[in-house]
Amino acid sequence: MAVYVVDHPLVRHKLGILRMESTSTREFRTVANEVARLLIYEATKNFRTEKHVVRGWAGPVEVEAISGKKVTVVPILRAGLGLMDGVLDMIPGAKISVVGLYRNESTLEPVEYYVKLAKDLEQRLAIILDPMLATGGSLIAAIDLLKKHGCRRICSLNLVCAPEGIARVEAAHPDVDIYTAAIDDHLNENGYIIPGLGDAGDRIFGTK
Ligand code: PRP
Ligand code: URA
């Protein structure tokens, strides 16, 4: 497993806005999607292309097109929806597989409440979206589910990760790569990432 921290001035700047307590719901949503665009840019860097010839303004010209990549984007409800628009801006044809999970607040274990997956998962790259990788329980549950349904190629986009969660995901699913804007310091006693962003779902949906 590889963890790619997308280290770029735009990402660092935008992450700073997300960390600020005073950032409004509206701005948080906008900036989360902007960071998602930058993470998906990195996550798709190994997509293969095929050359072909098209008619250009000055005659035939050789161009490239992405070859054979069937993708499903997998937002983990609900906070993962906060990254979806940014990712679909870049991969507009992707099918969407929705996985509804929430963390039980006392056990911190993920609880599944809704699943609707794309067809042909065995032929697709699944790109899981969730702003926060904290204990790793939600991401592991989502990967378990996708694999159970035949998916063989999976990566994850997370705005912020805790080292503890990365270690758990790596132990359970060493074949899954993670693309993130930051690996933070630690989890607090309530399973929140420090310094983190706070409750990402609440910040994206404007609930508290
Ligand atoms: C948050 C977050 C992740 C999960 C991460 O979801 O969006 O899904 O916690 O924590 P973990 O790594 O310890 O599993 P939450 O349960 O708050 O639900 P929500 O997205 O519906 O707000
Ligand atoms: N879920 C969040 O939204 N934030 C955290 O810090 C941990 C889990």
Short mmCIF file of C-alpha atoms and ligand atoms in Angstrom, two decimals:
data_model
loop_
_atom_site.label_atom_id
_atom_site.label_comp_id
_atom_site.label_asym_id
_atom_site.label_seq_id
_atom_site.Cartn_x
_atom_site.Cartn_y
_atom_site.Cartn_z
CA MET A 1 0.00 0.00 0.00
CA ALA A 2 1.16 3.52 -0.74
CA VAL A 3 -0.02 6.70 0.88
CA TYR A 4 0.42 9.72 -1.40
CA VAL A 5 0.37 13.04 0.40
CA VAL A 6 -0.37 15.55 -2.35
CA ASP A 7 2.10 18.20 -1.34
CA HIS A 8 1.31 21.29 -3.38
CA PRO A 9 0.94 24.96 -2.41
CA LEU A 10 -2.71 25.03 -3.56
CA VAL A 11 -3.52 21.98 -1.46
CA ARG A 12 -1.73 23.35 1.61
CA HIS A 13 -3.47 26.73 1.23
CA LYS A 14 -6.93 25.24 0.79
CA LEU A 15 -6.44 22.79 3.66
CA GLY A 16 -5.65 25.79 5.85
CA ILE A 17 -9.05 27.27 4.97
CA LEU A 18 -10.77 23.98 5.83
CA ARG A 19 -9.01 23.84 9.20
CA MET A 20 -10.24 27.31 10.24
CA GLU A 21 -13.18 27.14 12.62
CA SER A 22 -14.60 30.36 11.11
CA THR A 23 -14.91 28.93 7.58
CA SER A 24 -18.60 28.96 6.60
CA THR A 25 -20.51 25.90 5.40
CA ARG A 26 -20.68 27.43 1.94
CA GLU A 27 -16.93 28.02 1.71
CA PHE A 28 -16.12 24.64 3.28
CA ARG A 29 -18.16 22.88 0.57
CA THR A 30 -16.50 24.84 -2.21
CA VAL A 31 -12.97 24.36 -0.95
CA ALA A 32 -13.44 20.65 -0.11
CA ASN A 33 -14.40 20.08 -3.75
CA GLU A 34 -11.44 22.13 -4.93
CA VAL A 35 -9.08 19.92 -2.92
CA ALA A 36 -10.88 16.84 -4.27
CA ARG A 37 -10.06 17.99 -7.82
CA LEU A 38 -6.39 18.24 -6.91
CA LEU A 39 -6.37 14.80 -5.22
CA ILE A 40 -8.09 13.11 -8.15
CA TYR A 41 -5.60 14.71 -10.53
CA GLU A 42 -2.86 12.88 -8.62
CA ALA A 43 -4.84 9.65 -8.20
CA THR A 44 -5.37 9.33 -11.96
CA LYS A 45 -1.78 9.98 -12.95
CA ASN A 46 -1.19 6.35 -13.94
CA PHE A 47 -4.24 6.04 -16.18
CA ARG A 48 -3.11 4.65 -19.51
CA THR A 49 -3.80 6.42 -22.78
CA GLU A 50 -4.04 5.19 -26.34
CA LYS A 51 -2.90 7.15 -29.34
CA HIS A 52 -5.22 7.69 -32.27
CA VAL A 53 -5.51 10.04 -35.18
CA VAL A 54 -8.28 12.63 -35.49
CA ARG A 55 -9.00 15.27 -38.07
CA GLY A 56 -7.64 18.53 -36.71
CA TRP A 57 -7.98 22.05 -38.10
CA ALA A 58 -4.77 21.60 -40.13
CA GLY A 59 -5.29 17.95 -41.10
CA PRO A 60 -4.74 14.63 -39.32
CA VAL A 61 -3.27 14.91 -35.84
CA GLU A 62 -2.28 12.22 -33.34
CA VAL A 63 -4.03 12.61 -29.98
CA GLU A 64 -4.37 10.50 -26.83
CA ALA A 65 -7.46 9.21 -25.07
CA ILE A 66 -7.79 7.39 -21.75
CA SER A 67 -7.96 3.68 -22.52
CA GLY A 68 -10.05 1.03 -20.88
CA LYS A 69 -10.52 2.69 -17.50
CA LYS A 70 -13.96 1.99 -16.16
CA VAL A 71 -14.35 3.91 -12.94
CA THR A 72 -16.81 3.94 -10.10
CA VAL A 73 -16.68 6.75 -7.58
CA VAL A 74 -17.72 5.57 -4.11
CA PRO A 75 -18.76 8.36 -1.72
CA ILE A 76 -19.16 7.15 1.86
CA LEU A 77 -22.32 8.85 3.12
CA ARG A 78 -22.66 11.32 4.13
CA ALA A 79 -19.46 13.37 4.25
CA GLY A 80 -18.03 11.68 1.14
CA LEU A 81 -20.65 13.50 -0.93
CA GLY A 82 -18.69 16.65 -0.12
CA LEU A 83 -15.89 15.49 -2.44
CA MET A 84 -18.01 14.04 -5.22
CA ASP A 85 -18.65 17.09 -7.41
CA GLY A 86 -14.94 17.92 -7.58
CA VAL A 87 -14.09 14.36 -8.63
CA LEU A 88 -16.91 14.16 -11.19
CA ASP A 89 -15.70 17.45 -12.72
CA MET A 90 -12.60 15.50 -13.75
CA ILE A 91 -14.19 12.07 -14.47
CA PRO A 92 -17.68 13.00 -15.61
CA GLY A 93 -18.49 9.55 -17.00
CA ALA A 94 -17.83 7.66 -13.76
CA LYS A 95 -20.57 5.49 -12.34
CA ILE A 96 -21.44 6.22 -8.72
CA SER A 97 -21.62 3.55 -5.99
CA VAL A 98 -23.06 4.83 -2.73
CA VAL A 99 -22.08 3.34 0.63
CA GLY A 100 -23.91 4.65 3.69
CA LEU A 101 -21.96 4.24 6.94
CA TYR A 102 -21.98 6.11 10.21
CA ARG A 103 -19.74 5.71 13.22
CA ASN A 104 -21.38 4.52 16.40
CA GLU A 105 -20.36 7.34 18.73
CA SER A 106 -19.45 5.13 21.67
CA THR A 107 -17.82 2.14 19.97
CA LEU A 108 -16.54 4.14 16.93
CA GLU A 109 -17.46 1.07 14.83
CA PRO A 110 -19.02 1.74 11.41
CA VAL A 111 -22.71 0.96 10.97
CA GLU A 112 -23.93 0.25 7.42
CA TYR A 113 -27.32 1.71 6.48
CA TYR A 114 -27.44 2.03 2.69
CA VAL A 115 -25.63 0.43 -0.24
CA LYS A 116 -26.20 0.85 -3.96
CA LEU A 117 -23.28 -0.28 -6.10
CA ALA A 118 -22.48 0.13 -9.79
CA LYS A 119 -22.59 -2.95 -12.03
CA ASP A 120 -19.48 -4.75 -13.31
CA LEU A 121 -17.42 -3.88 -10.23
CA GLU A 122 -14.86 -6.53 -11.17
CA GLN A 123 -13.97 -4.43 -14.24
CA ARG A 124 -13.85 -1.07 -12.50
CA LEU A 125 -11.39 0.95 -10.54
CA ALA A 126 -13.25 2.06 -7.39
CA ILE A 127 -12.31 5.47 -6.02
CA ILE A 128 -13.61 5.78 -2.47
CA LEU A 129 -14.34 9.31 -1.23
CA ASP A 130 -14.38 10.26 2.44
CA PRO A 131 -12.96 13.48 3.89
CA MET A 132 -11.77 11.82 7.11
CA LEU A 133 -9.78 8.63 7.69
CA ALA A 134 -9.81 8.50 11.50
CA THR A 135 -9.79 5.03 13.12
CA GLY A 136 -10.00 3.55 9.61
CA GLY A 137 -13.11 1.53 10.49
CA SER A 138 -15.32 3.16 7.84
CA LEU A 139 -12.76 2.83 5.07
CA ILE A 140 -12.04 -0.81 5.93
CA ALA A 141 -15.78 -1.59 5.92
CA ALA A 142 -16.21 0.12 2.53
CA ILE A 143 -13.26 -1.79 1.04
CA ASP A 144 -14.54 -5.10 2.51
CA LEU A 145 -17.90 -4.47 0.86
CA LEU A 146 -16.44 -3.56 -2.54
CA LYS A 147 -14.17 -6.62 -2.53
CA LYS A 148 -17.11 -8.84 -1.53
CA HIS A 149 -18.83 -7.61 -4.68
CA GLY A 150 -15.87 -8.49 -6.89
CA CYS A 151 -13.99 -5.20 -7.04
CA ARG A 152 -10.26 -5.76 -7.41
CA ARG A 153 -8.81 -2.28 -7.89
CA ILE A 154 -9.54 0.23 -5.17
CA CYS A 155 -8.03 3.52 -4.03
CA SER A 156 -9.19 6.10 -1.52
CA LEU A 157 -9.29 9.91 -1.51
CA ASN A 158 -9.27 11.44 1.97
CA LEU A 159 -8.71 15.08 2.86
CA VAL A 160 -7.08 14.27 6.20
CA CYS A 161 -5.82 10.99 7.69
CA ALA A 162 -4.80 9.92 11.18
CA PRO A 163 -1.67 7.75 11.39
CA GLU A 164 -3.60 5.21 13.48
CA GLY A 165 -6.22 4.80 10.73
CA ILE A 166 -3.64 4.47 7.97
CA ALA A 167 -1.92 1.68 9.92
CA ARG A 168 -5.21 -0.22 10.34
CA VAL A 169 -6.15 0.11 6.67
CA GLU A 170 -2.67 -0.94 5.61
CA ALA A 171 -2.86 -4.07 7.78
CA ALA A 172 -6.33 -5.01 6.49
CA HIS A 173 -5.97 -3.99 2.84
CA PRO A 174 -2.33 -3.57 1.78
CA ASP A 175 -3.36 -3.38 -1.90
CA VAL A 176 -5.30 -0.11 -1.53
CA ASP A 177 -3.57 3.22 -2.17
CA ILE A 178 -4.56 6.40 -0.34
CA TYR A 179 -4.39 9.94 -1.74
CA THR A 180 -4.61 12.62 0.90
CA ALA A 181 -3.90 16.28 1.58
CA ALA A 182 -2.39 15.59 5.02
CA ILE A 183 -1.45 13.02 7.60
CA ASP A 184 -2.26 14.66 10.90
CA ASP A 185 -0.85 14.09 14.37
CA HIS A 186 -3.15 11.71 16.23
CA LEU A 187 -6.69 10.74 17.24
CA ASN A 188 -8.16 12.16 20.41
CA GLU A 189 -10.03 10.07 23.01
CA ASN A 190 -13.28 10.51 21.03
CA GLY A 191 -11.77 9.30 17.78
CA TYR A 192 -11.43 12.77 16.24
CA ILE A 193 -8.39 13.70 14.20
CA ILE A 194 -6.08 16.28 15.80
CA PRO A 195 -5.66 18.94 14.48
CA GLY A 196 -8.12 17.72 11.80
CA LEU A 197 -11.11 19.61 10.48
CA GLY A 198 -13.68 18.79 13.17
CA ASP A 199 -16.78 16.86 12.13
CA ALA A 200 -16.54 16.95 8.35
CA GLY A 201 -20.14 15.81 7.79
CA ASP A 202 -21.48 18.58 10.01
CA ARG A 203 -19.27 21.15 8.32
CA ILE A 204 -20.33 20.11 4.80
CA PHE A 205 -24.02 19.76 5.58
CA GLY A 206 -24.27 22.69 8.00
CA THR A 207 -25.57 20.52 10.85
CA LYS A 208 -24.34 20.42 14.40
C1 PRP B 1 -17.08 10.32 9.59
C2 PRP B 1 -16.25 10.45 8.33
C3 PRP B 1 -15.88 9.03 8.03
C4 PRP B 1 -15.74 8.46 9.40
C5 PRP B 1 -14.27 8.36 9.69
O1 PRP B 1 -18.35 9.91 9.29
O2 PRP B 1 -16.95 11.07 7.29
O3 PRP B 1 -16.86 8.32 7.31
O4 PRP B 1 -16.37 9.34 10.31
O5 PRP B 1 -14.06 7.76 10.91
P1 PRP B 1 -13.38 6.33 11.06
O6 PRP B 1 -12.15 6.34 10.21
O7 PRP B 1 -13.08 6.28 12.52
O8 PRP B 1 -14.37 5.29 10.63
P2 PRP B 1 -19.56 10.01 10.35
O9 PRP B 1 -19.74 8.73 11.06
O10 PRP B 1 -19.37 11.21 11.21
O11 PRP B 1 -20.83 10.15 9.42
P3 PRP B 1 -21.32 11.29 8.44
O12 PRP B 1 -20.38 11.28 7.26
O13 PRP B 1 -22.68 10.82 8.08
O14 PRP B 1 -21.33 12.61 9.15
N1 URA B 2 -15.03 12.01 11.52
C1 URA B 2 -14.93 13.35 11.34
O1 URA B 2 -15.79 13.96 10.70
N2 URA B 2 -13.88 13.97 11.90
C2 URA B 2 -12.92 13.33 12.57
O2 URA B 2 -11.96 13.97 13.04
C3 URA B 2 -13.05 11.94 12.75
C4 URA B 2 -14.11 11.30 12.20
#
